[in-house]
Short mmCIF file of C-alpha atoms in Angstrom, two decimals:
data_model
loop_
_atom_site.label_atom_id
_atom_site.label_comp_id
_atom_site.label_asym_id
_atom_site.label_seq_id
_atom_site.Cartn_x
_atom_site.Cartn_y
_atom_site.Cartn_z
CA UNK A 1 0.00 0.00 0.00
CA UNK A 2 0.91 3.37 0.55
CA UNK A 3 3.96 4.67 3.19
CA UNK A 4 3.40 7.44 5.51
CA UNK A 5 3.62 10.68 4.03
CA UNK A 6 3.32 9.54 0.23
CA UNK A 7 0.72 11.27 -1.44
CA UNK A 8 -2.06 9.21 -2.94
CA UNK A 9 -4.00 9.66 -6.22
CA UNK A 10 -7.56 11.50 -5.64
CA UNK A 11 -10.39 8.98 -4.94
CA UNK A 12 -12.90 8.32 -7.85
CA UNK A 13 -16.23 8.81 -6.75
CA UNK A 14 -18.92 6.10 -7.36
CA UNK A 15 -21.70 7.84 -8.39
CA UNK A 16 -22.67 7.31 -12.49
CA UNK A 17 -21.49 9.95 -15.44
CA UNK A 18 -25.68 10.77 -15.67
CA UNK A 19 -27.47 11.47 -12.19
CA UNK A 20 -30.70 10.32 -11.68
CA UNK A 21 -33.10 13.21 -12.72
CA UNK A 22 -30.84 14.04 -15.93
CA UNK A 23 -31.06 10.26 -16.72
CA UNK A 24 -35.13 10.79 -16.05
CA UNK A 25 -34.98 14.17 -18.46
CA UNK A 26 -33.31 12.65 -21.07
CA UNK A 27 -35.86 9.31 -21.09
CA UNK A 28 -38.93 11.37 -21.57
CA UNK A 29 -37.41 14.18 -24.06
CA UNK A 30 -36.09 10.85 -26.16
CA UNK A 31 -39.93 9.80 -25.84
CA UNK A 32 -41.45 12.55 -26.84
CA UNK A 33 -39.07 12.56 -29.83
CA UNK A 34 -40.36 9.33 -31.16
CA UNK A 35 -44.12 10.59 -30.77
CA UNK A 36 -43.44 13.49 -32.57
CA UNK A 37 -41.76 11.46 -35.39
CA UNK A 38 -44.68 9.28 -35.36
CA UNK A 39 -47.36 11.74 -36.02
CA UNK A 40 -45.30 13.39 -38.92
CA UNK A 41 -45.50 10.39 -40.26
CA UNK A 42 -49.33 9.40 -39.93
CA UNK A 43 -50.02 13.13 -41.08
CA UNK A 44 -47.69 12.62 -44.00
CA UNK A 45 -49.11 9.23 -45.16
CA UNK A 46 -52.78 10.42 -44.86
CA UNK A 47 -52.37 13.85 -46.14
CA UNK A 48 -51.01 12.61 -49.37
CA UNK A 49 -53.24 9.56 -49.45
CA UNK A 50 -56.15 12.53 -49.23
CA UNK A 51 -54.64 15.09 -51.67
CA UNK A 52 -57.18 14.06 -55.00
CA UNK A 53 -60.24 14.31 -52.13
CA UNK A 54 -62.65 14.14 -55.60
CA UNK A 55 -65.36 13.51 -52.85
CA UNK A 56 -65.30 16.70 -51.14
CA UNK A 57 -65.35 18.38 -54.68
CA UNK A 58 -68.05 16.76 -55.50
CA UNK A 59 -69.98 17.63 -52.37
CA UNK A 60 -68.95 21.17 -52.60
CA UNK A 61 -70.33 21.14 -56.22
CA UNK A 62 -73.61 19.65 -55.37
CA UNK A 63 -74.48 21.98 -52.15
CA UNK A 64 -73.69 25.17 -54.71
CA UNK A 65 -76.33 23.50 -57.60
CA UNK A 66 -78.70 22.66 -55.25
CA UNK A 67 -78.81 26.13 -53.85
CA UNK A 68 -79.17 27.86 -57.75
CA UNK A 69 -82.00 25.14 -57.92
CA UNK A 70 -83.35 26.43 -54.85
CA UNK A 71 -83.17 30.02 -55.83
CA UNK A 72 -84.69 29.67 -59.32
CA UNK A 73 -87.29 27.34 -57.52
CA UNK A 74 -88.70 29.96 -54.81
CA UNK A 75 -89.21 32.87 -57.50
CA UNK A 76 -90.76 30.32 -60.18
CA UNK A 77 -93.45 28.92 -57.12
CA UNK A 78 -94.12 32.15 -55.89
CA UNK A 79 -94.87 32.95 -59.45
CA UNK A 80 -97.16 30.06 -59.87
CA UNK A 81 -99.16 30.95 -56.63
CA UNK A 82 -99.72 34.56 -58.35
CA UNK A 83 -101.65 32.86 -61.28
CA UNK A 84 -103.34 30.35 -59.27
CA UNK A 85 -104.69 32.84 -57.39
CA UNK A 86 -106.19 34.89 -61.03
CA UNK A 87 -107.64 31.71 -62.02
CA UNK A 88 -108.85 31.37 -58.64
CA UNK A 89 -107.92 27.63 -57.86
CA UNK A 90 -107.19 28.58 -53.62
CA UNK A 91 -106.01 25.44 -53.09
CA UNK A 92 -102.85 25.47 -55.59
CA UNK A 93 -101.94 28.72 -54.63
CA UNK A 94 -101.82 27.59 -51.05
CA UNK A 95 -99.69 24.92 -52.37
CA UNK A 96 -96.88 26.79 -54.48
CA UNK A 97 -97.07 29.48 -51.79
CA UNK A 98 -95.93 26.36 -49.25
CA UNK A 99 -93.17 24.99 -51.61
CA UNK A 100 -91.66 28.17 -51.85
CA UNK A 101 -91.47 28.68 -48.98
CA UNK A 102 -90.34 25.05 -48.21
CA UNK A 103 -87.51 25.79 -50.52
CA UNK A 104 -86.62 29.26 -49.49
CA UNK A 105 -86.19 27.63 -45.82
CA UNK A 106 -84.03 24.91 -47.54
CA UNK A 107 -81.41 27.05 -49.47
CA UNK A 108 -80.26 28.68 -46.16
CA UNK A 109 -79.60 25.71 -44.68
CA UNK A 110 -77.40 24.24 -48.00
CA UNK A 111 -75.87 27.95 -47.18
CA UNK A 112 -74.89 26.84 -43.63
CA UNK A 113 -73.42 23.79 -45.04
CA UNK A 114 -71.52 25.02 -47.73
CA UNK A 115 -69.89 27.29 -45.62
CA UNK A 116 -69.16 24.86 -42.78
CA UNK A 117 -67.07 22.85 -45.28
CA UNK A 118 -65.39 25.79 -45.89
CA UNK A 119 -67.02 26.13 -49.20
CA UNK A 120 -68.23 30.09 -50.65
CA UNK A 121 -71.86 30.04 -51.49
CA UNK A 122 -73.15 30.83 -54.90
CA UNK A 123 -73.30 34.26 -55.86
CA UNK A 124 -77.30 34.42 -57.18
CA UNK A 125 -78.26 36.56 -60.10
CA UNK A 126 -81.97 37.53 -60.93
CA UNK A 127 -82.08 36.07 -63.63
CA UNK A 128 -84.53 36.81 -65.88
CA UNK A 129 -87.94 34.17 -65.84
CA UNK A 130 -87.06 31.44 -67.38
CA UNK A 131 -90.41 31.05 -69.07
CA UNK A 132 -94.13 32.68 -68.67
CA UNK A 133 -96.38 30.81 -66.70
CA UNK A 134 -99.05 28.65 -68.28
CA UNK A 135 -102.13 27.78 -66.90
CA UNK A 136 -102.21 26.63 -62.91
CA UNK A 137 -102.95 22.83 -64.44
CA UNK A 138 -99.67 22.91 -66.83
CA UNK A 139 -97.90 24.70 -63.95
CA UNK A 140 -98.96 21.66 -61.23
CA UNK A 141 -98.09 19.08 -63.81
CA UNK A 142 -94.72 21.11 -64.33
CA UNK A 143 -94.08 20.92 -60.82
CA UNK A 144 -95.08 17.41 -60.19
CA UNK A 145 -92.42 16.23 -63.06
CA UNK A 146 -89.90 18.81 -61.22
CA UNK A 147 -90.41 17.30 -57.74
CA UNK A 148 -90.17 13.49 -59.17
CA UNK A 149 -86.95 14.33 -61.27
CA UNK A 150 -85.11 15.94 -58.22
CA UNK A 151 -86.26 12.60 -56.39
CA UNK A 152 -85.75 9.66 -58.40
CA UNK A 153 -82.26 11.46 -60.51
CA UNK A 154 -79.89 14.37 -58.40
CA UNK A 155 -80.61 14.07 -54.63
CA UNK A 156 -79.55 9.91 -54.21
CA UNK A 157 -76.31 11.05 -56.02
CA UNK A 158 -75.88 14.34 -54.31
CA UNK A 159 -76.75 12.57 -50.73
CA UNK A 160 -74.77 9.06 -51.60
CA UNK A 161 -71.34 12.16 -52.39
CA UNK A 162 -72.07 13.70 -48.84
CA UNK A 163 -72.31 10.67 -47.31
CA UNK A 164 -69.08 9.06 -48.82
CA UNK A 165 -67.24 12.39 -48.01
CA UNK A 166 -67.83 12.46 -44.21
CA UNK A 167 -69.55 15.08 -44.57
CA UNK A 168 -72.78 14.00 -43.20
CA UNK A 169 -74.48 17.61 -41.98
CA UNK A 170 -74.56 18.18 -45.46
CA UNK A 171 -76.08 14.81 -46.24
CA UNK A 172 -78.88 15.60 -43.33
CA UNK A 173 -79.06 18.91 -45.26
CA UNK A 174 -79.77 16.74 -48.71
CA UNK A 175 -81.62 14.28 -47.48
CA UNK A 176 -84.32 16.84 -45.60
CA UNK A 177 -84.72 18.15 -49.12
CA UNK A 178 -85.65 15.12 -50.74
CA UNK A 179 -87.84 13.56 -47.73
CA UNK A 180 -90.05 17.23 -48.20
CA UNK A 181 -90.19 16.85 -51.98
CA UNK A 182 -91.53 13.65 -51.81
CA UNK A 183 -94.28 15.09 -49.68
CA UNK A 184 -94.60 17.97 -51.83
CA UNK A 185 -95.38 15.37 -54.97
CA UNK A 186 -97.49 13.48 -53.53
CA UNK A 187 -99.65 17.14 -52.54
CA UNK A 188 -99.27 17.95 -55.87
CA UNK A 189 -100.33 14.83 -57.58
CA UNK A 190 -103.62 15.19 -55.42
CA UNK A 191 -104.87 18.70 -56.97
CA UNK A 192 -103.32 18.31 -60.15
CA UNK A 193 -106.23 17.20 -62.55
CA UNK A 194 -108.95 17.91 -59.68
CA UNK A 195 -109.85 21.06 -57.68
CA UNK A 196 -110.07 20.26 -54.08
CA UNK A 197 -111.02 22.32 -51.37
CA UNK A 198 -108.25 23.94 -50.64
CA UNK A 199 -106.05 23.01 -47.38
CA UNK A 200 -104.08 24.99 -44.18
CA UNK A 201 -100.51 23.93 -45.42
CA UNK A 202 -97.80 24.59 -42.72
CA UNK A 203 -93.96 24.75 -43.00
CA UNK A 204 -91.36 23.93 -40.33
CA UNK A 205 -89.09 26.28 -39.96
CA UNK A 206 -85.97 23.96 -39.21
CA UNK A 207 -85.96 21.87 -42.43
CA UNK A 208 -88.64 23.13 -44.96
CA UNK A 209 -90.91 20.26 -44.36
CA UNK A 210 -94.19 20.67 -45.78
CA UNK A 211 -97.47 19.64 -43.76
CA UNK A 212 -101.25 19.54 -45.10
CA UNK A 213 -103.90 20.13 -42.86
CA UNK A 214 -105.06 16.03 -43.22
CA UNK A 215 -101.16 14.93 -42.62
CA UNK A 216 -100.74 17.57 -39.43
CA UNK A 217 -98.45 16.39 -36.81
CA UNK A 218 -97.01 17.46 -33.34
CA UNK A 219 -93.31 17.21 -34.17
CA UNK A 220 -91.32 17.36 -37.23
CA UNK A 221 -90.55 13.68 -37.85
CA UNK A 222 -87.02 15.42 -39.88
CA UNK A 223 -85.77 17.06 -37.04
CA UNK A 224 -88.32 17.01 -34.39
CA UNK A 225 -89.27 21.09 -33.86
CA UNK A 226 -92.31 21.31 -32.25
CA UNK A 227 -95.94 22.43 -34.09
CA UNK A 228 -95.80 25.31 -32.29
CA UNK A 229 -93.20 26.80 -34.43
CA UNK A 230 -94.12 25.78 -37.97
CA UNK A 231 -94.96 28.64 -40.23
CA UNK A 232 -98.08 29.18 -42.29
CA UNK A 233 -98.07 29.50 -46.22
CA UNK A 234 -100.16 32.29 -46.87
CA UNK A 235 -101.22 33.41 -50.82
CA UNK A 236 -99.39 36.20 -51.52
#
């Protein structure tokens, strides 16, 4: 060992190079790197897997055609009430009064959706009519054909592009629509080659669904707002 008075090399101390709450830091800042690394690459992979998104085009599209339709709709059924009521048939006045209103209801709300997909809603001229009225029986047939086409041909496809998109407010939005045209061709099939006596129609104010005074009910079976708020169709 060592004599008396030689001088001896400093003692190493025991304790590790990294102390315990460095060793802890460096653990969870080497964790936090790999979860960062991670998500880059999830959001990498699905943002480019995304990129075409033909869907959301599609919707976008739709929403913007199916307001126009809207738009030219509510002028060309108020229109249509106005000669009902010269030829004096009450009841399909009543009627076209309710479907534009129906559809006036039903373009703000494709507005709402349009915009919460981050979408710019079409800018609407007033356009000129598209065509003079004819008599209140062409103009219910003209309707009825409208109201089965919009049906049977655009909203499955506009409503089956929502739906495949995500984006289902705007397929609630679509499918509203259709649900109250179906009602509204099956009203107008009724007084199209008859006169009837003509009905209280009532519109709810959530969804533009259309009620006649025989098919009343307590809640909205679209969206469930209470009778108490629908809105009456007057003749203008």
């Amino acid at each position: 060992m060592f004599s008396h008075g030689e001088e001896r090399p400093p003692a190493v101390s025991g304790k590790p190079f990294l102390t315990m709450p460095l060793r802890t830091f460096v653990k969870i800042a080497l964790f936090a790197c790999t979860v960062l690394l991670l998500v880059a690459a999830a959001y990498t992979f699905t943002t480019s897997a995304e990129e075409p998104h033909a869907f959301r085009n599609a919707t976008l599209d739709n929403l913007k055609e199916s307001s126009r339709e809207k738009s030219r709709s509510v002028r060309r059924y108020n229109r249509y009430a106005r000669r009902a009521a010269e030829e004096h048939r009450e009841d399909a006045a009543r009627l076209f009064r309710a479907i534009a209103l129906s559809d006036s209801i039903q373009q703000a709300n494709l507005h709402r959706a349009l915009v919460r997909l981050g979408g710019v809603p079409p800018i609407i001229f007033m356009e000129e009519e598209e065509e003079s009225s004819g008599s209140t029986r062409e103009n219910l047939h003209r309707s009825l054909a409208e109201r089965h086409e919009l049906v049977r041909k655009h909203y499955p496809r506009r409503i089956a592009a929502a739906l495949s998109d995500g984006a289902h407010y705007a397929a609630r939005i679509l499918i509203w629509s259709e649900g109250g045209s179906t009602k509204q061709a099956l009203m107008l099939d009724r007084i199209a080659e008859h006169p009837a006596e003509p009905s209280v129609y009532e519109v709810c104010p959530q969804c533009g669904n259309t009620f006649c005074q025989e098919c009343h009910e307590t809640y909205c079976p679209f969206c469930a707002t209470h009778e108490s708020f629908f809105l009456t169709a007057d003749i203008p």
